Amino acid sequence: MPAWNTIFAALRVGGSDTANHWKNPDLVPLPVARRTWRDLDFIGLWSTAFVTIFGWQGVSSLLSMGLSVWQAIVCNFVAKLIQIAIVISLGWIGAVWHIGFTVNARQSFGLWGSYFPLLMRVLWFGVQAFTGGQLVSTLLSTIFSGYQHMPNTLPASASMTTKEFVGFFIFNIICIPFLYIPPEKLRIPFRFTLTISAITLIAMSIGLMAAAGGAGPLVHTGVTVQGSSKLGWAWIDGITTVIGGTVVGSTSQCDFSRFARRPGNQFKGQIFALLFFGNVIPVFGLLGTSAASQLYGDVTDLGLWNPPNIIQVWLDRGYDDPKIRAATFFVSLGLICSMVAINTVENGISGGMDAAGLLPKYINIRRGSYLIMVISVLIQPWQIIAKASTFTTVLNSFGVILGPLIAVFTCDYFFVRHQKVKLTDLYQPSSQSIYWFWHGVNWRGYVSWVVGAAPFLPGLASLDPSTAGGVPAGLIKASYAGFLCGYVISFTLHYLLNKILPPPGLRSYDEVDTFGTFSDEEAEKLGIRTLGASEVLYETDTVIPNKSVA
């Protein structure tokens, strides 16, 4: 036993001797010194989602549904307006109280009921890492002819080639040093990489249109959708799919808004990035994909909605041309920069924050990020990116599951608790905590979430053509509207449950700034008394008396 105790002691998170199952320095409310993000930094944050391959992939995959370029543009714009409402509402919680997603979930679902978002982070990290691996593969192919012609030793069922798997492995190695850097120090490096990414994506799109002599055949005419009814449902499906593409990052927005210098610093950056970058890069992606369909063939069959597939076509059809190889090299290099940025910030670090909530005594953001990376290999992300139908299935399913979850968070904070949080109780695993509910689980939150999501889950099977035949048409259409309808159902139910059977401590908050997280200006607005540095009680497990504004 002494040997085991020594090992466990060595594995404990550094920086605080009081790190335990519920808190460590990465989970407690951030002090003023660590809150350094301004408007420009939040523009950079959302640029990692849109000024990247995913900004091209997510919307261009709508072309495989049969929508035209202009129809997909409208779907994307409507989705961005909805996303703005989501990120502003959820980001406000982190900006005011300086807590991340995992800790915030405790007030809606209970201290033991907040361990659910990690799987989606793992899934999305793997998908983006495999896309990055495809780019590493094409880059190496431009340098080494032996790599381009590497024999594939994997079966067709693997949905990837041997060289793609090698690229996947190398890409993960590239990400390791970036995951080591604290998130508040990544601002400057990613401004540089995202500038390179934007130039690369726009140049690639313009180059495809120049080669095709225009924007291609899909600008005004879709591939398969005919009839006003089918077209209407395709639009709804498209909007939900686009929302699903960034809904994981939107849901955990407090993981990053907590770094705002002061509440409100995040607004302008979030809105500008979503409206500008969230529309500009997808438009170039749609036009480039349409042009590629004219140059190379069917969007769905060749996977032309996915940029790595386009540049692989360049190599396959013109490898002996030095100009083709040079163009492929620089495009691959530029896009690798974008994939490192999105996977480090959107998935690795944010997922590391979620993982830190599992075992705070032994896992911090950095260790959690590495854990996400390792586990992501096990879920076989190459199967998800193999076909557009599977890719859109995943995006849509995210919306169906997380739409009701967002509704619970929004309703709980703004309408049930009226924007009051008792921070000390979020780290108190006992019945003395107002967030303990029933044995650490808030059944109201779970009932509201499940009831909102359940009606739309069966229809998700229809999004994959291999299973579509056995799913009733009504369930198929219901799944298209799962995000919006599920949101309304969960929001309404959660509000009613808390009105009929209210939990204890609503509108309670701490009288004093226990964690030393608020500036004097913030504390005055919240009606909280600040403490001196020697008085901050993070090092203790003392229960602080609450103040109620009922």
XYZ file of N, CA and C in Angstrom, residues 140-254:
345
model
N 2.766 14.741 -47.231
C 3.881 13.799 -47.366
C 3.922 13.188 -48.758
N 2.750 13.017 -49.366
C 2.701 12.448 -50.719
C 3.352 13.372 -51.734
N 3.263 14.694 -51.507
C 3.886 15.630 -52.445
C 5.405 15.579 -52.363
N 5.927 15.146 -51.224
C 7.380 15.104 -51.026
C 7.959 13.746 -51.400
N 7.266 12.683 -51.017
C 7.779 11.324 -51.216
C 6.845 10.551 -52.146
N 7.340 10.205 -53.312
C 6.508 9.444 -54.253
C 6.160 8.072 -53.690
N 7.053 7.516 -52.862
C 6.766 6.225 -52.249
C 5.572 6.299 -51.315
N 5.397 7.447 -50.676
C 4.245 7.618 -49.780
C 2.958 7.722 -50.590
N 3.009 8.439 -51.719
C 1.826 8.563 -52.576
C 1.359 7.202 -53.066
N 2.296 6.316 -53.352
C 1.958 4.998 -53.890
C 2.077 3.900 -52.836
N 2.002 4.262 -51.574
C 2.080 3.280 -50.495
C 0.950 2.255 -50.628
N 1.266 0.973 -50.605
C 0.215 -0.057 -50.707
C -0.736 0.020 -49.516
N -2.000 -0.166 -49.783
C -2.992 -0.152 -48.710
C -3.148 -1.555 -48.147
N -2.817 -1.726 -46.894
C -2.895 -3.045 -46.252
C -4.152 -3.208 -45.409
N -5.014 -2.189 -45.405
C -6.234 -2.245 -44.599
C -7.418 -2.702 -45.447
N -8.373 -3.407 -44.864
C -9.553 -3.852 -45.620
C -10.461 -2.682 -45.974
N -11.345 -2.890 -46.950
C -12.264 -1.837 -47.377
C -13.169 -1.383 -46.242
N -13.488 -2.290 -45.330
C -14.375 -1.961 -44.209
C -13.745 -0.956 -43.248
N -12.427 -0.763 -43.339
C -11.746 0.182 -42.452
C -12.079 1.631 -42.788
N -12.547 1.878 -44.024
C -12.925 3.228 -44.476
C -11.757 4.208 -44.446
N -10.539 3.688 -44.530
C -9.359 4.541 -44.660
C -8.232 3.693 -45.232
N -7.192 4.371 -45.697
C -6.038 3.674 -46.243
C -4.907 3.667 -45.216
N -3.891 2.882 -45.501
C -2.747 2.798 -44.593
C -2.063 4.149 -44.436
N -1.887 4.855 -45.552
C -1.189 6.142 -45.454
C -2.042 7.180 -44.720
N -3.359 7.080 -44.800
C -4.212 7.986 -44.025
C -4.086 7.715 -42.529
N -3.948 6.442 -42.170
C -3.781 6.115 -40.753
C -2.443 6.634 -40.236
N -1.401 6.524 -41.068
C -0.093 7.064 -40.682
C -0.193 8.578 -40.489
N -0.899 9.245 -41.416
C -1.092 10.686 -41.296
C -1.847 11.061 -40.034
N -2.850 10.261 -39.670
C -3.636 10.471 -38.450
C -2.734 10.406 -37.225
N -1.845 9.428 -37.200
C -0.920 9.260 -36.081
C 0.037 10.454 -35.989
N 0.574 10.884 -37.132
C 1.520 12.003 -37.139
C 0.832 13.298 -36.717
N -0.403 13.503 -37.190
C -1.123 14.729 -36.833
C -1.318 14.830 -35.322
N -1.658 13.734 -34.678
C -1.832 13.756 -33.226
C -0.529 14.124 -32.514
N 0.590 13.659 -33.053
C 1.891 14.018 -32.471
C 2.128 15.527 -32.596
N 1.742 16.102 -33.751
C 1.904 17.544 -33.957
C 1.107 18.336 -32.921
N -0.061 17.822 -32.541
C -0.937 18.538 -31.600
C -0.416 18.528 -30.165
N 0.429 17.562 -29.827
C 0.854 17.386 -28.430
C 1.443 18.657 -27.820
N 2.416 19.324 -28.458
C 2.978 20.527 -27.806
C 1.975 21.664 -27.662
N 1.004 21.771 -28.582
C 0.010 22.843 -28.480
C -0.964 22.586 -27.332
N -1.259 21.322 -27.059
C -2.133 20.988 -25.937
C -1.455 21.262 -24.597
N -0.135 21.385 -24.610
C 0.616 21.645 -23.380
C 0.492 23.108 -22.949
N 0.216 23.995 -23.912
C 0.188 25.434 -23.631
C -1.131 25.808 -22.958
N -1.115 26.588 -21.872
C -2.365 27.037 -21.238
C -3.220 27.819 -22.231
N -4.546 27.674 -22.176
C -5.416 28.304 -23.177
C -5.289 29.812 -23.248
N -5.030 30.479 -22.115
C -4.946 31.937 -22.139
C -3.701 32.430 -22.870
N -2.746 31.513 -23.174
C -1.521 31.904 -23.864
C -1.508 31.494 -25.338
N -2.635 30.998 -25.843
C -2.697 30.546 -27.230
C -3.201 31.628 -28.181
N -3.488 32.802 -27.672
C -4.131 33.821 -28.502
C -3.261 34.227 -29.694
N -2.023 34.584 -29.441
C -1.159 35.098 -30.499
C -0.811 34.019 -31.527
N -0.384 32.806 -31.115
C -0.066 31.784 -32.113
C -1.220 31.475 -33.052
N -2.448 31.460 -32.521
C -3.567 31.070 -33.365
C -4.059 32.206 -34.256
N -3.746 33.435 -33.916
C -4.025 34.521 -34.855
C -3.197 34.317 -36.121
N -1.966 33.888 -35.939
C -1.073 33.643 -37.074
C -1.553 32.455 -37.904
N -1.858 31.330 -37.239
C -2.269 30.134 -37.981
C -3.604 30.332 -38.681
N -4.518 31.083 -38.074
C -5.826 31.290 -38.688
C -5.744 32.238 -39.873
N -4.802 33.161 -39.856
C -4.577 34.011 -41.026
C -4.110 33.164 -42.201
N -3.180 32.256 -41.937
C -2.713 31.339 -42.980
C -3.866 30.487 -43.491
N -4.687 29.990 -42.583
C -5.811 29.133 -42.955
C -6.798 29.868 -43.847
N -7.139 31.118 -43.487
C -8.100 31.892 -44.275
C -7.588 32.118 -45.690
N -6.326 32.504 -45.806
C -5.736 32.734 -47.129
C -5.765 31.449 -47.951
N -5.442 30.327 -47.318
C -5.393 29.040 -48.024
C -6.767 28.631 -48.535
N -7.784 28.701 -47.683
C -9.129 28.268 -48.073
C -9.702 29.141 -49.185
N -9.534 30.454 -49.050
C -10.064 31.362 -50.073
C -9.324 31.169 -51.393
N -7.997 31.028 -51.330
C -7.212 30.812 -52.547
C -7.584 29.492 -53.214
N -7.829 28.460 -52.420
C -8.224 27.164 -52.968
C -9.557 27.269 -53.696
N -10.513 27.963 -53.095
C -11.823 28.132 -53.718
C -11.718 28.924 -55.015
N -10.976 30.027 -54.980
C -10.811 30.848 -56.186
C -10.100 30.060 -57.279
N -9.090 29.279 -56.903
C -8.380 28.461 -57.882
C -9.283 27.441 -58.551
N -10.157 26.796 -57.780
C -11.099 25.828 -58.348
C -12.069 26.513 -59.303
N -12.570 27.692 -58.914
C -13.506 28.404 -59.789
C -12.819 28.877 -61.067
N -11.554 29.297 -60.950
C -10.816 29.720 -62.139
C -10.608 28.549 -63.089
N -10.273 27.380 -62.538
C -10.066 26.194 -63.373
C -11.359 25.730 -64.023
N -12.492 25.906 -63.315
C -13.783 25.454 -63.846
C -14.433 26.501 -64.738
N -13.858 27.705 -64.793
C -14.456 28.761 -65.590
C -15.724 29.323 -64.976
N -15.857 29.208 -63.668
C -17.052 29.701 -62.980
C -17.287 28.924 -61.705
N -18.448 29.152 -61.108
C -18.754 28.530 -59.816
C -19.391 27.161 -59.933
N -19.530 26.634 -61.146
C -20.017 25.269 -61.276
C -21.528 25.148 -61.360
N -22.024 23.931 -61.544
C -23.446 23.701 -61.832
C -24.374 23.752 -60.629
N -23.832 23.739 -59.413
C -24.691 23.617 -58.234
C -25.065 24.962 -57.622
N -24.701 26.056 -58.286
C -25.000 27.373 -57.735
C -26.504 27.603 -57.662
N -27.202 27.253 -58.726
C -28.647 27.500 -58.769
C -29.474 26.223 -58.717
N -28.876 25.090 -59.045
C -29.635 23.844 -59.131
C -29.049 22.806 -58.195
N -29.890 22.234 -57.324
C -29.454 21.164 -56.444
C -29.317 19.855 -57.188
N -28.876 18.828 -56.470
C -28.618 17.541 -57.102
C -29.870 16.693 -57.220
N -30.636 16.557 -56.145
C -31.714 15.565 -56.140
C -33.056 16.075 -55.649
N -33.114 17.170 -54.877
C -34.368 17.568 -54.242
C -35.344 18.126 -55.266
N -36.553 17.563 -55.323
C -37.595 18.023 -56.216
C -38.897 18.129 -55.436
N -39.712 19.167 -55.749
C -40.982 19.344 -55.055
C -40.832 20.273 -53.870
N -41.836 21.135 -53.658
C -41.751 22.145 -52.603
C -41.713 21.532 -51.211
N -42.466 20.436 -50.994
C -42.498 19.813 -49.672
C -41.133 19.228 -49.311
N -40.554 18.455 -50.230
C -39.246 17.863 -49.969
C -38.181 18.942 -49.794
N -38.294 19.998 -50.603
C -37.319 21.076 -50.508
C -37.415 21.779 -49.156
N -38.652 21.988 -48.682
C -38.842 22.635 -47.387
C -38.216 21.843 -46.257
N -38.425 20.521 -46.279
C -37.837 19.685 -45.230
C -36.314 19.622 -45.365
N -35.815 19.684 -46.614
C -34.360 19.702 -46.815
C -33.758 20.972 -46.216
N -34.472 22.082 -46.306
C -34.008 23.330 -45.701
C -33.930 23.190 -44.188
N -34.978 22.640 -43.595
C -34.978 22.454 -42.138
C -33.838 21.539 -41.721
N -33.658 20.455 -42.488
C -32.560 19.526 -42.207
C -31.217 20.236 -42.320
N -31.084 21.085 -43.338
C -29.837 21.810 -43.533
C -29.529 22.759 -42.390
N -30.533 23.488 -41.926
C -30.338 24.418 -40.806
C -29.911 23.662 -39.554
N -30.608 22.549 -39.274
C -30.281 21.754 -38.088
C -28.881 21.163 -38.181
N -28.492 20.729 -39.378
C -27.163 20.156 -39.573
C -26.072 21.192 -39.320
N -26.268 22.407 -39.825
C -25.277 23.466 -39.611
C -25.171 23.812 -38.129
N -26.311 23.913 -37.453
C -26.289 24.183 -36.010
C -25.545 23.071 -35.280
N -25.826 21.819 -35.670
C -25.179 20.681 -35.026
C -23.676 20.680 -35.177
N -23.182 21.315 -36.254
C -21.750 21.329 -36.490
C -20.957 22.073 -35.439
N -21.553 23.091 -34.834
C -20.835 23.861 -33.815
C -21.551 23.851 -32.469
N -22.559 22.994 -32.336
C -23.355 23.029 -31.107
C -22.570 22.527 -29.896
N -21.585 21.653 -30.122
C -20.768 21.192 -28.992
C -19.986 22.366 -28.406
N -19.338 23.154 -29.286
C -18.617 24.326 -28.817
C -19.533 25.383 -28.238
N -20.730 25.519 -28.827
C -21.687 26.501 -28.316
C -22.163 26.126 -26.921
N -22.414 24.837 -26.705
C -22.927 24.376 -25.415
C -21.934 24.646 -24.293
N -20.667 24.461 -24.575
C -19.637 24.659 -23.540
C -18.973 26.023 -23.660
N -19.730 27.014 -24.121
C -19.178 28.348 -24.344
C -18.576 28.958 -23.083
N -19.122 28.608 -21.890
C -18.540 29.177 -20.667
C -17.115 28.735 -20.425
